Amino acid sequence: MREQREPSASENYFWPTVWAIGLHILIFGMLFVSFAMTPELPPSKPIVQATLYQLKSKSQATTQTNQKIAGEAKKSAARQTEVEQMEQKKVEQEAVKAAEQKKEESAEKAAEAKKADEAKASEAKKADEAKKADEAKKADAAKKSADAKKAEEKKLADIAKKKSEAEAKKAAEEEAKKKAAEDAKKKVVEDAKKKAAEDAKKKAVADAAKKKTADDAKKKAAADAAKKKAVEAARKSTEDKKAQALADLLSDTPQRQQALADEQGDEVAGSFDDLIRARAAEGWARPPSARKNMTVVLQIGMLPDGTVTSVTVAKSSGDGPFDSSAVAAVKNIGRLTEMQGMKPSDFNPYRSFKMTFTPEDLAL
């Protein structure tokens, strides 16, 4: 009889170990499937019930296997609890996250609603502004149209007024032309009458002037003859006087001759004073301020040939223009040719002398 071999310790634990591992794998698979298919439930403490089946075998290996299986089950239960707690924490985090997201979505919706309200208000405001602008544009267009209409009416009125004025002016011009023609016709007739009267008058005046000229010529000829006769008589009388004076000088004593010479010199001096006054009066231009009996004393300087060299006011009349006119009148004499040939003794008093200027003007 063949002796049977007792199994070794490793052989005794092999199959229970395999069965325990397979059982754990099956349990873990079922747990994962149940977690994947189970809906979200409120958190609760997991209750793990483990039923240990006592094998009929009372061997030490079976007992150890059972203990090991129980330990693995306990660990599995602890892991299951940890997984469930993690899942619960994850669910809570997701719930918080969902709440926050919902809150954010609500805030976003509120912001979008506010933005929409603002956009709506802005659109309404824009529409109102556009409406007001359109109304203002229409009012402005209406005003421009009214102004244009008024301007056109005014233009037409101005044209009508100008046309009326032009017609009135034309009518007035025609009337004026007609009247001017009539006046010209009357004037021609009157001018002809006046010309005839003037011609007759001129002829009478010419005849009278011709007659007067003839009479004046006769009178002038007679006057010239009388004047010439008087001058000749005066010249002859002067020559006679000079001859008589010369004879007296030659026949009388030296004292008598000196007296006659002085008397003759005084007469010559008086005649030259009168000559200067007469020449000055001839060239005198009467100023507006001249009055009757005005008198100015002039200081006059002359050369032996009778040239006036200087004229100044020695004593004023009190009227500047009159004094200036007297100075100008004497300066205008220029030269007295009558003084040429005077003896030095007779001329010396005229080198610088004073003369009272009082023109004998009938207007004074």
Short mmCIF file of C-alpha atoms in Angstrom, two decimals:
data_model
loop_
_atom_site.label_atom_id
_atom_site.label_comp_id
_atom_site.label_asym_id
_atom_site.label_seq_id
_atom_site.Cartn_x
_atom_site.Cartn_y
_atom_site.Cartn_z
CA MET A 1 0.00 0.00 0.00
CA ARG A 2 1.36 3.21 -1.06
CA GLU A 3 1.84 5.72 1.69
CA GLN A 4 -0.07 8.98 1.27
CA ARG A 5 1.87 12.28 1.51
CA GLU A 6 0.51 15.01 3.79
CA PRO A 7 0.09 18.35 2.11
CA SER A 8 2.57 21.06 3.05
CA ALA A 9 1.65 24.32 4.77
CA SER A 10 1.97 26.26 1.49
CA GLU A 11 -0.34 23.85 -0.26
CA ASN A 12 -2.86 24.09 2.58
CA TYR A 13 -3.06 28.00 2.19
CA PHE A 14 -2.95 28.22 -1.62
CA TRP A 15 -6.56 27.64 -2.59
CA PRO A 16 -8.12 29.59 0.28
CA THR A 17 -5.90 32.51 -0.62
CA VAL A 18 -6.93 32.34 -4.28
CA TRP A 19 -10.60 32.16 -3.28
CA ALA A 20 -10.17 35.13 -0.92
CA ILE A 21 -8.47 37.29 -3.60
CA GLY A 22 -11.14 36.38 -6.14
CA LEU A 23 -13.85 37.24 -3.65
CA HIS A 24 -12.26 40.64 -2.97
CA ILE A 25 -11.96 41.38 -6.67
CA LEU A 26 -15.60 40.49 -7.17
CA ILE A 27 -16.63 42.68 -4.24
CA PHE A 28 -14.59 45.64 -5.53
CA GLY A 29 -16.07 45.21 -9.01
CA MET A 30 -19.60 45.17 -7.64
CA LEU A 31 -18.85 48.25 -5.51
CA PHE A 32 -17.55 50.24 -8.50
CA VAL A 33 -20.54 49.19 -10.60
CA SER A 34 -22.94 50.11 -7.80
CA PHE A 35 -21.21 53.53 -7.36
CA ALA A 36 -21.37 54.20 -11.08
CA MET A 37 -25.09 53.30 -11.32
CA THR A 38 -26.34 54.55 -7.95
CA PRO A 39 -28.00 58.06 -8.07
CA GLU A 40 -26.75 60.83 -5.78
CA LEU A 41 -28.25 60.43 -2.32
CA PRO A 42 -27.89 62.48 0.78
CA PRO A 43 -24.78 61.58 2.73
CA SER A 44 -25.20 58.76 5.25
CA LYS A 45 -22.87 56.60 7.17
CA PRO A 46 -22.29 53.34 5.37
CA ILE A 47 -23.25 50.24 7.14
CA VAL A 48 -21.23 47.27 6.14
CA GLN A 49 -22.55 43.97 7.09
CA ALA A 50 -20.21 41.14 6.84
CA THR A 51 -21.39 37.63 7.25
CA LEU A 52 -18.77 35.17 7.96
CA TYR A 53 -19.50 31.70 7.04
CA GLN A 54 -17.88 29.12 9.16
CA LEU A 55 -16.41 26.51 7.10
CA LYS A 56 -17.05 23.06 8.19
CA SER A 57 -13.44 22.51 8.28
CA LYS A 58 -12.08 23.31 11.66
CA SER A 59 -8.56 23.37 10.48
CA GLN A 60 -6.16 26.10 11.51
CA ALA A 61 -5.65 27.14 7.86
CA THR A 62 -9.36 27.65 7.40
CA THR A 63 -9.54 29.74 10.54
CA GLN A 64 -6.64 31.90 9.43
CA THR A 65 -8.17 32.27 6.01
CA ASN A 66 -11.43 33.33 7.52
CA GLN A 67 -9.69 35.80 9.74
CA LYS A 68 -7.78 37.17 6.78
CA ILE A 69 -10.96 37.46 4.73
CA ALA A 70 -12.63 39.27 7.65
CA GLY A 71 -9.67 41.66 7.86
CA GLU A 72 -9.78 42.30 4.15
CA ALA A 73 -13.52 42.86 4.38
CA LYS A 74 -12.98 45.36 7.18
CA LYS A 75 -10.30 47.13 5.19
CA SER A 76 -12.57 47.07 2.17
CA ALA A 77 -15.35 48.55 4.29
CA ALA A 78 -12.96 51.27 5.56
CA ARG A 79 -11.87 52.02 2.02
CA GLN A 80 -15.50 52.01 0.94
CA THR A 81 -16.29 54.48 3.71
CA GLU A 82 -13.33 56.64 2.71
CA VAL A 83 -14.42 56.50 -0.96
CA GLU A 84 -17.98 57.38 0.03
CA GLN A 85 -16.72 60.24 2.19
CA MET A 86 -14.59 61.48 -0.68
CA GLU A 87 -17.55 61.13 -3.02
CA GLN A 88 -19.72 62.96 -0.47
CA LYS A 89 -17.10 65.71 -0.18
CA LYS A 90 -16.90 65.84 -3.94
CA VAL A 91 -20.69 66.07 -4.11
CA GLU A 92 -20.67 68.87 -1.53
CA GLN A 93 -17.91 70.70 -3.43
CA GLU A 94 -19.84 70.26 -6.64
CA ALA A 95 -22.99 71.52 -4.88
CA VAL A 96 -21.08 74.58 -3.58
CA LYS A 97 -19.56 75.05 -6.98
CA ALA A 98 -23.01 74.69 -8.59
CA ALA A 99 -24.43 77.20 -6.11
CA GLU A 100 -21.60 79.62 -6.84
CA GLN A 101 -22.03 79.03 -10.55
CA LYS A 102 -25.78 79.56 -10.18
CA LYS A 103 -25.08 82.71 -8.21
CA GLU A 104 -22.64 83.88 -10.89
CA GLU A 105 -25.17 83.01 -13.57
CA SER A 106 -27.81 84.96 -11.65
CA ALA A 107 -25.42 87.90 -11.33
CA GLU A 108 -24.59 87.62 -15.02
CA LYS A 109 -28.27 87.44 -15.88
CA ALA A 110 -28.93 90.46 -13.66
CA ALA A 111 -26.02 92.31 -15.29
CA GLU A 112 -27.27 91.31 -18.72
CA ALA A 113 -30.77 92.40 -17.75
CA LYS A 114 -29.39 95.71 -16.45
CA LYS A 115 -27.29 96.09 -19.58
CA ALA A 116 -30.34 95.30 -21.68
CA ASP A 117 -32.36 97.88 -19.72
CA GLU A 118 -29.59 100.43 -20.17
CA ALA A 119 -29.35 99.59 -23.87
CA LYS A 120 -33.12 99.88 -24.10
CA ALA A 121 -33.00 103.25 -22.27
CA SER A 122 -30.12 104.38 -24.52
CA GLU A 123 -32.05 103.30 -27.60
CA ALA A 124 -35.10 105.14 -26.27
CA LYS A 125 -32.97 108.23 -25.57
CA LYS A 126 -31.42 108.00 -29.02
CA ALA A 127 -34.84 107.59 -30.54
CA ASP A 128 -36.08 110.59 -28.55
CA GLU A 129 -33.05 112.64 -29.60
CA ALA A 130 -33.49 111.52 -33.19
CA LYS A 131 -37.15 112.48 -32.96
CA LYS A 132 -36.27 115.88 -31.49
CA ALA A 133 -33.54 116.37 -34.13
CA ASP A 134 -36.01 115.39 -36.84
CA GLU A 135 -38.58 117.80 -35.40
CA ALA A 136 -35.94 120.55 -35.18
CA LYS A 137 -34.88 119.77 -38.73
CA LYS A 138 -38.48 119.93 -39.87
CA ALA A 139 -38.98 123.21 -37.95
CA ASP A 140 -35.77 124.61 -39.47
CA ALA A 141 -36.85 123.49 -42.93
CA ALA A 142 -40.26 125.06 -42.34
CA LYS A 143 -38.62 128.28 -41.15
CA LYS A 144 -36.27 128.30 -44.14
CA SER A 145 -39.22 127.67 -46.42
CA ALA A 146 -41.14 130.51 -44.78
CA ASP A 147 -38.09 132.80 -44.99
CA ALA A 148 -37.58 131.84 -48.62
CA LYS A 149 -41.24 132.51 -49.29
CA LYS A 150 -41.01 135.90 -47.55
CA ALA A 151 -37.81 136.69 -49.46
CA GLU A 152 -39.48 135.73 -52.72
CA GLU A 153 -42.53 137.82 -51.86
CA LYS A 154 -40.27 140.73 -50.91
CA LYS A 155 -38.30 140.28 -54.12
CA LEU A 156 -41.49 140.31 -56.16
CA ALA A 157 -42.71 143.35 -54.22
CA ASP A 158 -39.36 145.10 -54.83
CA ILE A 159 -39.54 144.24 -58.52
CA ALA A 160 -43.09 145.54 -58.70
CA LYS A 161 -42.08 148.66 -56.75
CA LYS A 162 -39.06 149.26 -58.99
CA LYS A 163 -41.20 148.70 -62.05
CA SER A 164 -43.78 151.15 -60.73
CA GLU A 165 -41.06 153.66 -59.86
CA ALA A 166 -39.46 153.19 -63.27
CA GLU A 167 -42.80 153.73 -64.98
CA ALA A 168 -43.47 156.78 -62.82
CA LYS A 169 -39.95 158.05 -63.50
CA LYS A 170 -40.39 157.44 -67.21
CA ALA A 171 -43.71 159.27 -67.18
CA ALA A 172 -42.13 162.11 -65.18
CA GLU A 173 -39.19 162.25 -67.61
CA GLU A 174 -41.54 162.34 -70.58
CA GLU A 175 -43.58 165.03 -68.88
CA ALA A 176 -40.36 166.92 -68.06
CA LYS A 177 -39.14 166.53 -71.64
CA LYS A 178 -42.46 167.80 -72.91
CA LYS A 179 -42.37 170.72 -70.52
CA ALA A 180 -38.69 171.36 -71.33
CA ALA A 181 -39.53 171.39 -75.03
CA GLU A 182 -42.32 173.87 -74.41
CA ASP A 183 -40.05 175.95 -72.16
CA ALA A 184 -37.28 175.81 -74.77
CA LYS A 185 -39.73 176.94 -77.42
CA LYS A 186 -40.90 179.82 -75.20
CA LYS A 187 -37.31 180.64 -74.31
CA VAL A 188 -36.33 180.77 -77.99
CA VAL A 189 -39.11 183.23 -78.61
CA GLU A 190 -38.20 185.26 -75.52
CA ASP A 191 -34.48 185.09 -76.35
CA ALA A 192 -35.23 186.30 -79.84
CA LYS A 193 -37.19 189.21 -78.42
CA LYS A 194 -34.48 189.93 -75.82
CA LYS A 195 -31.77 189.67 -78.47
CA ALA A 196 -33.60 192.11 -80.69
CA ALA A 197 -34.02 194.48 -77.75
CA GLU A 198 -30.38 194.00 -76.69
CA ASP A 199 -29.18 194.51 -80.25
CA ALA A 200 -31.16 197.71 -80.44
CA LYS A 201 -29.83 198.77 -77.06
CA LYS A 202 -26.25 197.82 -78.00
CA LYS A 203 -26.59 199.78 -81.20
CA ALA A 204 -27.85 202.81 -79.27
CA VAL A 205 -25.02 202.37 -76.71
CA ALA A 206 -22.46 201.91 -79.48
CA ASP A 207 -23.71 205.02 -81.18
CA ALA A 208 -23.58 206.92 -77.89
CA ALA A 209 -20.10 205.51 -77.14
CA LYS A 210 -18.93 206.41 -80.62
CA LYS A 211 -20.22 209.91 -80.16
CA LYS A 212 -18.70 210.12 -76.66
CA THR A 213 -15.38 208.77 -77.96
CA ALA A 214 -15.34 211.43 -80.59
CA ASP A 215 -16.18 214.07 -78.00
CA ASP A 216 -13.55 212.67 -75.60
CA ALA A 217 -10.97 212.66 -78.34
CA LYS A 218 -11.71 216.27 -79.08
CA LYS A 219 -11.58 217.15 -75.37
CA LYS A 220 -8.35 215.14 -74.89
CA ALA A 221 -6.72 216.82 -77.83
CA ALA A 222 -7.68 220.17 -76.44
CA ALA A 223 -6.48 219.17 -72.93
CA ASP A 224 -3.20 217.77 -74.29
CA ALA A 225 -2.61 220.96 -76.19
CA ALA A 226 -3.39 223.03 -73.09
CA LYS A 227 -1.18 220.78 -70.93
CA LYS A 228 1.64 220.94 -73.42
CA LYS A 229 1.30 224.69 -73.52
CA ALA A 230 1.29 224.84 -69.69
CA VAL A 231 4.33 222.54 -69.41
CA GLU A 232 6.20 224.58 -71.94
CA ALA A 233 5.30 227.73 -70.07
CA ALA A 234 6.39 226.16 -66.75
CA ARG A 235 9.64 224.94 -68.29
CA LYS A 236 10.30 228.38 -69.69
CA SER A 237 9.43 229.96 -66.35
CA THR A 238 11.80 227.54 -64.54
CA GLU A 239 14.60 228.25 -66.93
CA ASP A 240 13.99 231.93 -66.53
CA LYS A 241 14.08 231.56 -62.76
CA LYS A 242 17.32 229.56 -62.91
CA ALA A 243 18.91 232.16 -65.19
CA GLN A 244 17.76 234.94 -62.91
CA ALA A 245 19.11 233.07 -59.90
CA LEU A 246 22.42 232.51 -61.62
CA ALA A 247 22.63 236.17 -62.49
CA ASP A 248 21.80 237.07 -58.95
CA LEU A 249 24.52 234.72 -57.70
CA LEU A 250 27.06 236.25 -60.02
CA SER A 251 26.12 239.84 -59.21
CA ASP A 252 25.52 239.57 -55.44
CA THR A 253 27.97 239.25 -52.55
CA PRO A 254 29.15 235.84 -51.31
CA GLN A 255 26.73 235.99 -48.36
CA ARG A 256 23.87 236.69 -50.72
CA GLN A 257 24.98 233.86 -53.01
CA GLN A 258 25.09 231.34 -50.09
CA ALA A 259 21.64 232.37 -48.92
CA LEU A 260 20.24 231.94 -52.43
CA ALA A 261 21.99 228.54 -52.76
CA ASP A 262 20.54 227.33 -49.42
CA GLU A 263 17.12 228.53 -50.47
CA GLN A 264 17.47 226.72 -53.78
CA GLY A 265 18.70 223.54 -51.97
CA ASP A 266 15.68 223.62 -49.66
CA GLU A 267 13.39 223.95 -52.64
CA VAL A 268 15.14 221.00 -54.36
CA ALA A 269 15.01 218.93 -51.15
CA GLY A 270 11.33 219.70 -50.69
CA SER A 271 10.63 218.79 -54.28
CA PHE A 272 12.46 215.40 -53.90
CA ASP A 273 10.55 214.62 -50.68
CA ASP A 274 7.31 215.28 -52.48
CA LEU A 275 8.53 213.16 -55.43
CA ILE A 276 9.33 210.17 -53.17
CA ARG A 277 5.93 210.46 -51.46
CA ALA A 278 4.18 210.70 -54.81
CA ARG A 279 6.00 207.64 -56.25
CA ALA A 280 5.32 205.64 -53.06
CA ALA A 281 1.64 206.62 -53.15
CA GLU A 282 1.45 205.50 -56.79
CA GLY A 283 2.74 202.00 -55.94
CA TRP A 284 0.86 201.67 -52.63
CA ALA A 285 -1.67 198.82 -52.23
CA ARG A 286 -4.25 199.77 -49.66
CA PRO A 287 -4.73 197.10 -46.97
CA PRO A 288 -8.26 196.34 -45.62
CA SER A 289 -7.28 197.71 -42.18
CA ALA A 290 -6.24 201.15 -43.51
CA ARG A 291 -8.19 204.02 -42.01
CA LYS A 292 -8.31 207.77 -42.56
CA ASN A 293 -5.37 209.87 -41.23
CA MET A 294 -3.10 206.85 -40.59
CA THR A 295 0.57 207.93 -40.52
CA VAL A 296 3.82 205.92 -40.41
CA VAL A 297 7.38 207.33 -40.21
CA LEU A 298 9.84 205.40 -42.41
CA GLN A 299 13.64 205.32 -42.27
CA ILE A 300 14.91 205.24 -45.89
CA GLY A 301 18.41 204.62 -47.23
CA MET A 302 19.44 205.58 -50.81
CA LEU A 303 22.44 205.61 -53.16
CA PRO A 304 23.62 208.68 -55.15
CA ASP A 305 22.05 207.25 -58.32
CA GLY A 306 18.62 207.32 -56.59
CA THR A 307 18.41 203.56 -55.77
CA VAL A 308 16.41 202.73 -52.61
CA THR A 309 18.59 200.40 -50.51
CA SER A 310 16.63 200.01 -47.27
CA VAL A 311 13.23 200.85 -45.77
CA THR A 312 12.34 200.32 -42.10
CA VAL A 313 9.61 201.56 -39.75
CA ALA A 314 10.89 204.33 -37.49
CA LYS A 315 7.50 205.05 -35.88
CA SER A 316 4.57 202.70 -36.34
CA SER A 317 1.03 203.76 -37.12
CA GLY A 318 -0.24 201.12 -34.71
CA ASP A 319 -1.47 198.97 -37.60
CA GLY A 320 0.95 196.30 -38.83
CA PRO A 321 -0.58 195.72 -42.28
CA PHE A 322 -0.58 199.48 -43.01
CA ASP A 323 3.10 199.79 -41.95
CA SER A 324 4.05 196.80 -44.15
CA SER A 325 2.15 198.27 -47.13
CA ALA A 326 4.02 201.60 -46.74
CA VAL A 327 7.43 199.81 -46.58
CA ALA A 328 6.54 197.77 -49.69
CA ALA A 329 5.36 200.90 -51.57
CA VAL A 330 8.69 202.71 -50.99
CA LYS A 331 10.73 199.59 -51.88
CA ASN A 332 8.77 199.25 -55.11
CA ILE A 333 10.07 202.67 -56.24
CA GLY A 334 13.35 200.95 -57.01
CA ARG A 335 15.32 203.98 -58.27
CA LEU A 336 14.60 207.68 -58.74
CA THR A 337 16.39 208.72 -61.92
CA GLU A 338 15.58 212.36 -61.14
CA MET A 339 18.17 212.29 -58.33
CA GLN A 340 21.04 211.47 -60.70
CA GLY A 341 23.48 214.39 -61.14
CA MET A 342 22.73 215.94 -57.75
CA LYS A 343 25.62 217.60 -55.98
CA PRO A 344 27.06 215.50 -53.14
CA SER A 345 26.18 218.27 -50.73
CA ASP A 346 22.55 218.16 -51.94
CA PHE A 347 22.40 214.31 -51.89
CA ASN A 348 23.98 213.74 -48.46
CA PRO A 349 20.67 214.28 -46.59
CA TYR A 350 19.12 211.43 -48.67
CA ARG A 351 21.68 208.79 -47.82
CA SER A 352 19.57 208.02 -44.74
CA PHE A 353 16.50 210.07 -43.95
CA LYS A 354 13.07 209.83 -42.39
CA MET A 355 9.85 210.32 -44.30
CA THR A 356 6.29 210.55 -43.03
CA PHE A 357 4.00 208.41 -45.21
CA THR A 358 0.35 209.53 -45.38
CA PRO A 359 -1.12 208.67 -48.78
CA GLU A 360 -3.70 211.13 -50.02
CA ASP A 361 -6.21 208.49 -51.04
CA LEU A 362 -9.75 209.70 -51.57
CA ALA A 363 -11.01 206.38 -50.09
CA LEU A 364 -9.34 207.11 -46.77
#
